[in-house]
């Protein structure tokens, strides 16, 4: 038929065939479209209105079958459109469709079901998730958070960890432990679900700056840090980017005399085991605020700074003799393994002496995830270096060492 209807998942311009379907059963409608051409399906509740589209599927290429399942109501009238992906796509097809009632207990989650089959404590007889119960060791509501790990249990008597937090052991610069002998009172945003046992410590910095915290274990474990032991919302950092045996590390801001709380936790309970923990205090030489060109710090070696709080950007001024100088900017971690272990992920930019014009940008040219930038042919003048978190991970906080070579 002539080109008239367009699907939102297609390029448009193709001719189409429209079927009017009256739904026989409340529940689910399954559609299958087989063709040697690149065709797809879109469905509307009003034939003339693209705004009434309720489904669109065109994800596979020529010769493959498109499959679409949607929730429907008995007596509902739908306009099922078989359409080409682009203006040149057309051909013969076979469309199969049918509606069926959703059956709770068949092991398939569909329609309005949130779980299937029913299971005591987690999935009701109507195939709906149960609310979280805070002391039964089950993930009742299916959010991968069990008992006191679940935010729904905040304030529950069984989840009061204030006494546990008050009695946490302190850690020094080096520590070792074993999470398999721990409890399951805490969970980080990236690790520690499903009642994984953890080891928790407090650490009180002796100077203001940054804390570089690293952990290594033979099993798959992670690390997170909070400013308040009892409050998950005060998490400063969480990492579980590696596998068993990989170094895990975070860097967080530190204030002299103000404790932070460090948790070593396993990816799943079966991965609990021994670990080593290292905490290093880093004194910063940068002078804040330095987050604009006019407030840039003059470079001096060593230059040690922190990207904190989240979204921070540091500006550093460097004098270049000219007439055709080169500047190499190396953003480093405090340990040779930091860049490869994703402890930091910086980006660096060199800005001209007008304070605006970008002369070069780098994200990952250094080792691992670190940044390394060289710009040549520079006239005499004052230039500005901007260091920030990578655009790929712009909420990360970390400390860094800035090393410049000017020739």
XYZ file of C-alpha atoms in Angstrom:
407
model
C 0.000 0.000 0.000
C 1.167 3.633 -0.307
C 3.544 5.097 2.242
C 1.377 6.496 5.031
C 2.421 5.175 8.422
C 5.873 5.348 9.996
C 7.240 3.468 13.029
C 9.449 5.245 15.557
C 12.062 2.452 15.395
C 12.438 2.670 11.603
C 13.985 5.152 9.176
C 10.710 5.588 7.304
C 9.761 6.017 3.690
C 8.739 2.394 3.038
C 5.342 1.062 2.034
C 3.422 -0.947 4.612
C 0.532 -3.330 5.219
C -1.890 -2.618 8.086
C -3.991 -5.198 9.960
C -6.829 -4.377 12.354
C -6.720 -6.774 15.305
C -9.334 -7.195 18.037
C -7.691 -8.848 21.030
C -9.327 -12.113 22.098
C -7.714 -12.592 25.532
C -6.530 -10.361 28.335
C -2.868 -11.075 28.984
C -0.102 -11.208 26.394
C -0.011 -10.977 22.612
C 2.900 -12.621 20.789
C 3.817 -11.506 17.270
C 6.324 -13.079 14.890
C 7.324 -11.618 11.521
C 9.362 -13.703 9.063
C 10.680 -12.213 5.820
C 13.716 -12.257 3.534
C 13.503 -8.423 3.515
C 14.368 -6.044 6.353
C 10.863 -5.566 7.742
C 9.577 -4.669 11.191
C 6.356 -4.240 13.155
C 4.804 -1.200 14.788
C 1.495 -1.138 16.614
C -0.938 1.710 17.233
C -4.239 2.142 19.047
C -5.376 4.792 16.543
C -4.541 4.180 12.892
C -4.002 7.828 11.941
C -1.919 8.808 14.999
C 1.785 8.001 15.364
C 1.490 9.331 18.925
C -0.731 6.313 19.709
C 2.119 3.864 18.960
C 2.403 1.311 21.775
C 5.166 -0.912 20.387
C 7.780 -0.931 17.623
C 10.213 -3.694 16.759
C 12.799 -3.714 13.957
C 16.029 -5.068 15.441
C 17.167 -7.871 13.133
C 18.309 -7.831 9.522
C 17.130 -9.432 6.274
C 16.110 -13.085 6.605
C 15.767 -13.018 10.400
C 12.540 -13.186 12.381
C 11.271 -10.240 14.422
C 9.657 -11.227 17.736
C 7.439 -8.938 19.814
C 5.448 -9.576 23.000
C 3.156 -7.013 24.611
C 0.483 -6.764 27.302
C -3.083 -6.583 25.950
C -6.711 -6.460 27.113
C -9.626 -8.466 25.716
C -11.628 -6.425 23.173
C -8.810 -3.922 22.605
C -8.497 -2.800 18.977
C -4.955 -2.519 17.627
C -3.511 -1.542 14.267
C -0.592 -3.849 13.467
C 1.669 -2.382 10.771
C 4.217 -4.419 8.838
C 6.693 -1.896 7.438
C 10.136 -1.687 5.830
C 13.061 -0.377 7.836
C 13.949 2.125 5.076
C 12.441 3.250 1.767
C 14.167 0.432 -0.163
C 13.045 -2.379 2.149
C 10.004 -4.303 0.929
C 9.027 -7.887 0.240
C 6.882 -10.885 1.090
C 6.386 -11.812 4.739
C 4.591 -14.139 7.129
C 3.002 -12.549 10.198
C 1.871 -14.774 13.064
C 0.098 -13.364 16.113
C -2.143 -14.467 18.936
C -3.211 -13.438 22.417
C -3.220 -15.613 25.512
C -3.988 -15.259 29.189
C -1.003 -14.848 31.498
C -0.617 -17.917 33.691
C 0.860 -17.421 37.147
C 2.948 -20.463 37.955
C 4.344 -21.242 34.524
C 7.807 -19.950 35.390
C 7.610 -17.058 32.909
C 7.433 -13.444 34.149
C 5.095 -11.581 31.815
C 2.178 -9.188 31.757
C 1.692 -7.565 35.147
C 3.647 -10.284 36.955
C 6.750 -9.262 38.879
C 7.845 -12.838 39.615
C 6.958 -16.419 38.644
C 6.546 -19.094 39.922
C 5.146 -18.357 43.388
C 7.583 -19.000 46.206
C 7.008 -18.629 49.955
C 8.411 -15.369 51.275
C 9.425 -13.885 47.938
C 6.673 -14.379 45.329
C 2.963 -14.351 46.200
C 0.258 -16.645 44.860
C -0.603 -13.789 42.459
C 2.990 -13.704 41.125
C 3.831 -10.414 42.801
C 6.984 -9.673 44.798
C 6.558 -9.604 48.561
C 7.655 -6.571 50.612
C 11.075 -6.892 52.227
C 11.136 -8.631 55.613
C 14.163 -7.402 57.528
C 15.152 -10.474 59.508
C 14.400 -13.591 57.431
C 17.620 -13.835 55.298
C 15.536 -13.654 52.089
C 15.536 -11.122 49.269
C 11.754 -10.800 49.484
C 11.303 -7.917 47.038
C 13.849 -9.137 44.456
C 16.118 -6.079 44.429
C 19.327 -8.028 45.202
C 19.344 -6.551 48.711
C 18.750 -8.860 51.657
C 17.406 -7.867 55.086
C 19.383 -4.944 56.510
C 21.225 -4.488 53.216
C 17.922 -3.241 51.773
C 17.137 0.471 52.096
C 13.527 -0.533 52.871
C 14.791 -1.781 56.235
C 16.285 1.552 57.317
C 15.208 2.231 60.894
C 14.091 -1.342 61.537
C 15.079 -2.549 65.001
C 16.860 -5.559 63.536
C 19.035 -3.238 61.459
C 20.360 -0.907 64.145
C 24.147 -1.016 63.607
C 25.019 1.874 65.916
C 26.526 -0.422 68.558
C 28.494 -2.299 65.904
C 29.815 0.949 64.471
C 30.819 2.224 67.892
C 32.904 -0.909 68.445
C 34.639 -1.085 65.060
C 38.367 -1.852 65.221
C 40.762 0.763 63.905
C 43.134 0.104 61.050
C 46.623 1.443 60.563
C 48.622 1.844 57.386
C 48.702 -1.923 56.861
C 46.223 -4.522 57.964
C 45.081 -8.023 57.141
C 41.842 -9.789 57.825
C 39.352 -12.386 56.702
C 35.785 -11.536 55.693
C 34.645 -15.135 56.022
C 34.603 -14.663 59.803
C 32.630 -11.411 59.522
C 28.946 -10.509 59.678
C 26.585 -9.168 57.012
C 25.586 -5.817 58.505
C 26.757 -3.580 55.639
C 26.709 -3.361 51.856
C 28.287 -0.985 49.357
C 26.700 0.357 46.200
C 28.939 -1.888 44.064
C 29.648 -4.936 46.240
C 28.445 -6.945 49.236
C 24.939 -8.087 48.261
C 23.162 -11.326 49.153
C 24.361 -11.379 52.755
C 28.044 -11.318 51.897
C 30.071 -11.034 55.111
C 32.330 -8.010 55.494
C 35.193 -6.678 57.578
C 34.786 -3.076 58.733
C 37.287 -0.608 60.214
C 37.565 2.996 61.253
C 40.518 5.154 60.281
C 41.302 8.635 61.603
C 43.595 10.703 59.353
C 46.432 12.621 60.952
C 46.512 15.250 58.181
C 44.132 16.886 55.741
C 44.467 15.767 52.137
C 43.582 12.448 50.494
C 43.483 8.834 51.619
C 44.661 6.200 49.145
C 43.084 2.917 50.249
C 43.880 -0.353 48.497
C 42.881 -3.961 49.071
C 43.999 -7.235 47.566
C 42.556 -10.721 47.974
C 42.761 -14.073 46.265
C 38.965 -14.069 45.910
C 36.612 -11.559 44.263
C 36.180 -8.831 46.852
C 35.634 -5.089 46.783
C 36.069 -2.030 48.917
C 33.886 0.913 49.981
C 34.287 3.913 52.269
C 31.727 5.986 54.207
C 31.982 9.190 56.170
C 29.313 7.937 58.621
C 29.388 4.268 59.554
C 25.644 3.795 59.913
C 24.566 5.706 56.788
C 24.840 4.114 53.303
C 24.054 7.526 51.776
C 27.417 8.846 53.041
C 29.407 6.466 50.830
C 32.491 8.277 49.501
C 33.690 5.611 47.078
C 33.067 1.990 46.090
C 35.104 -0.294 43.852
C 34.888 -3.879 42.694
C 36.180 -3.500 39.168
C 38.602 -6.411 39.208
C 38.411 -10.158 39.595
C 39.957 -12.526 42.108
C 43.544 -11.498 42.841
C 43.263 -8.006 41.337
C 44.182 -4.880 43.263
C 41.168 -2.793 44.262
C 41.690 0.820 45.285
C 39.896 4.084 46.024
C 41.018 7.586 46.943
C 38.853 9.801 49.120
C 39.228 13.241 50.740
C 40.580 13.277 54.289
C 40.307 15.795 57.101
C 42.700 15.640 60.015
C 41.063 14.076 63.068
C 37.817 13.165 61.290
C 37.363 9.385 60.962
C 36.227 7.515 57.876
C 34.884 3.976 57.765
C 36.369 1.318 55.509
C 34.586 -1.883 54.487
C 36.036 -4.926 52.712
C 33.223 -7.020 51.260
C 32.853 -9.904 48.832
C 31.017 -9.951 45.516
C 28.971 -12.944 46.712
C 29.162 -14.804 50.047
C 31.139 -17.661 48.472
C 33.988 -15.238 47.605
C 34.665 -14.250 51.231
C 38.191 -14.857 52.503
C 41.528 -13.350 53.569
C 42.659 -9.921 52.373
C 45.321 -7.275 52.908
C 44.407 -3.612 53.360
C 46.675 -0.596 52.911
C 45.917 3.017 53.829
C 48.211 5.861 52.755
C 47.781 9.509 53.733
C 48.596 11.999 50.980
C 49.434 15.620 51.741
C 48.359 17.981 48.965
C 50.469 20.865 47.680
C 47.698 22.473 45.640
C 46.002 25.564 47.039
C 42.252 25.654 46.675
C 40.276 27.224 45.182
C 42.019 26.681 41.856
C 39.008 25.765 39.744
C 39.231 28.678 37.291
C 41.995 30.033 35.047
C 42.388 33.267 37.105
C 42.788 31.153 40.274
C 45.302 28.724 38.759
C 48.144 27.524 40.981
C 51.666 28.152 39.702
C 53.304 24.816 38.948
C 56.025 23.666 41.323
C 57.521 20.196 41.616
C 56.175 18.185 43.383
C 52.606 19.134 42.566
C 50.174 16.889 44.438
C 46.458 17.571 44.211
C 43.028 16.033 44.518
C 39.961 15.967 42.312
C 37.452 16.458 45.085
C 34.579 16.981 45.520
C 32.972 15.200 42.586
C 33.140 17.390 39.470
C 36.206 19.336 40.623
C 38.638 20.744 38.050
C 42.140 21.989 38.923
C 43.957 24.682 36.934
C 47.737 24.965 37.005
C 49.808 27.712 35.337
C 53.119 26.948 33.633
C 55.596 29.393 32.105
C 57.030 28.418 28.696
C 60.242 30.051 27.370
C 59.498 29.696 23.611
C 60.002 30.379 20.811
C 59.030 26.782 19.903
C 58.775 24.949 23.200
C 57.126 21.635 24.029
C 55.168 20.793 27.181
C 54.511 17.238 28.337
C 51.886 16.839 31.050
C 51.862 13.533 32.934
C 49.050 12.866 35.416
C 50.197 10.034 37.681
C 48.939 8.013 40.616
C 50.808 7.489 43.860
C 51.482 3.828 43.194
C 52.651 2.372 39.851
C 49.614 0.080 39.876
C 47.039 2.853 40.394
C 46.460 3.676 36.736
C 46.055 0.073 35.629
C 43.814 -0.730 38.606
C 41.433 2.125 37.748
C 42.089 3.838 41.080
C 42.116 7.090 39.134
C 40.880 8.038 35.675
C 41.994 11.617 34.945
C 41.730 13.832 31.893
C 44.096 16.708 31.088
C 43.887 19.732 28.791
C 46.439 22.397 27.841
C 44.957 25.861 27.386
C 46.587 28.762 25.567
C 47.755 31.935 27.274
C 44.426 33.559 26.411
C 42.892 31.247 29.034
C 40.317 29.944 26.562
C 41.778 28.206 23.504
C 42.348 24.470 23.911
C 45.697 23.309 22.514
C 45.330 19.635 23.352
C 43.331 17.121 25.388
C 44.015 13.591 26.611
C 42.143 10.995 28.594
C 43.879 7.601 28.491
C 47.246 7.936 26.696
C 49.238 7.333 29.863
C 49.660 3.898 31.436
C 46.345 2.257 32.258
C 43.673 4.888 32.669
C 46.033 7.798 33.322
C 46.498 10.855 31.100
C 49.595 11.937 29.163
C 49.654 14.953 26.828
C 52.430 16.557 24.756
C 51.995 19.840 22.861
C 54.789 21.298 20.719
C 55.574 24.562 18.931
C 54.600 26.825 21.832
C 55.605 30.488 21.869
C 56.836 32.116 25.075
C 54.052 32.767 27.560
C 51.993 31.432 30.418
C 49.816 28.415 29.651
C 47.210 26.638 31.760
C 46.753 22.958 32.547
C 43.278 21.723 33.482
C 42.991 18.385 35.299
C 39.630 16.727 35.932
C 38.017 13.318 36.063
C 37.583 11.635 32.692
C 34.345 12.488 30.880
C 33.695 8.732 30.939
C 33.660 8.751 34.756
C 33.115 12.372 35.729
C 31.860 11.710 39.274
C 35.070 9.995 40.427
C 37.278 11.589 43.110
C 40.993 10.865 43.402
C 44.404 12.263 44.205
C 47.146 12.657 41.622
C 50.715 13.801 41.050
C 51.266 16.258 38.184
C 54.647 15.994 36.441
C 55.586 18.564 33.771
C 58.448 18.529 31.280
C 59.060 21.847 29.496
C 61.643 21.986 26.701
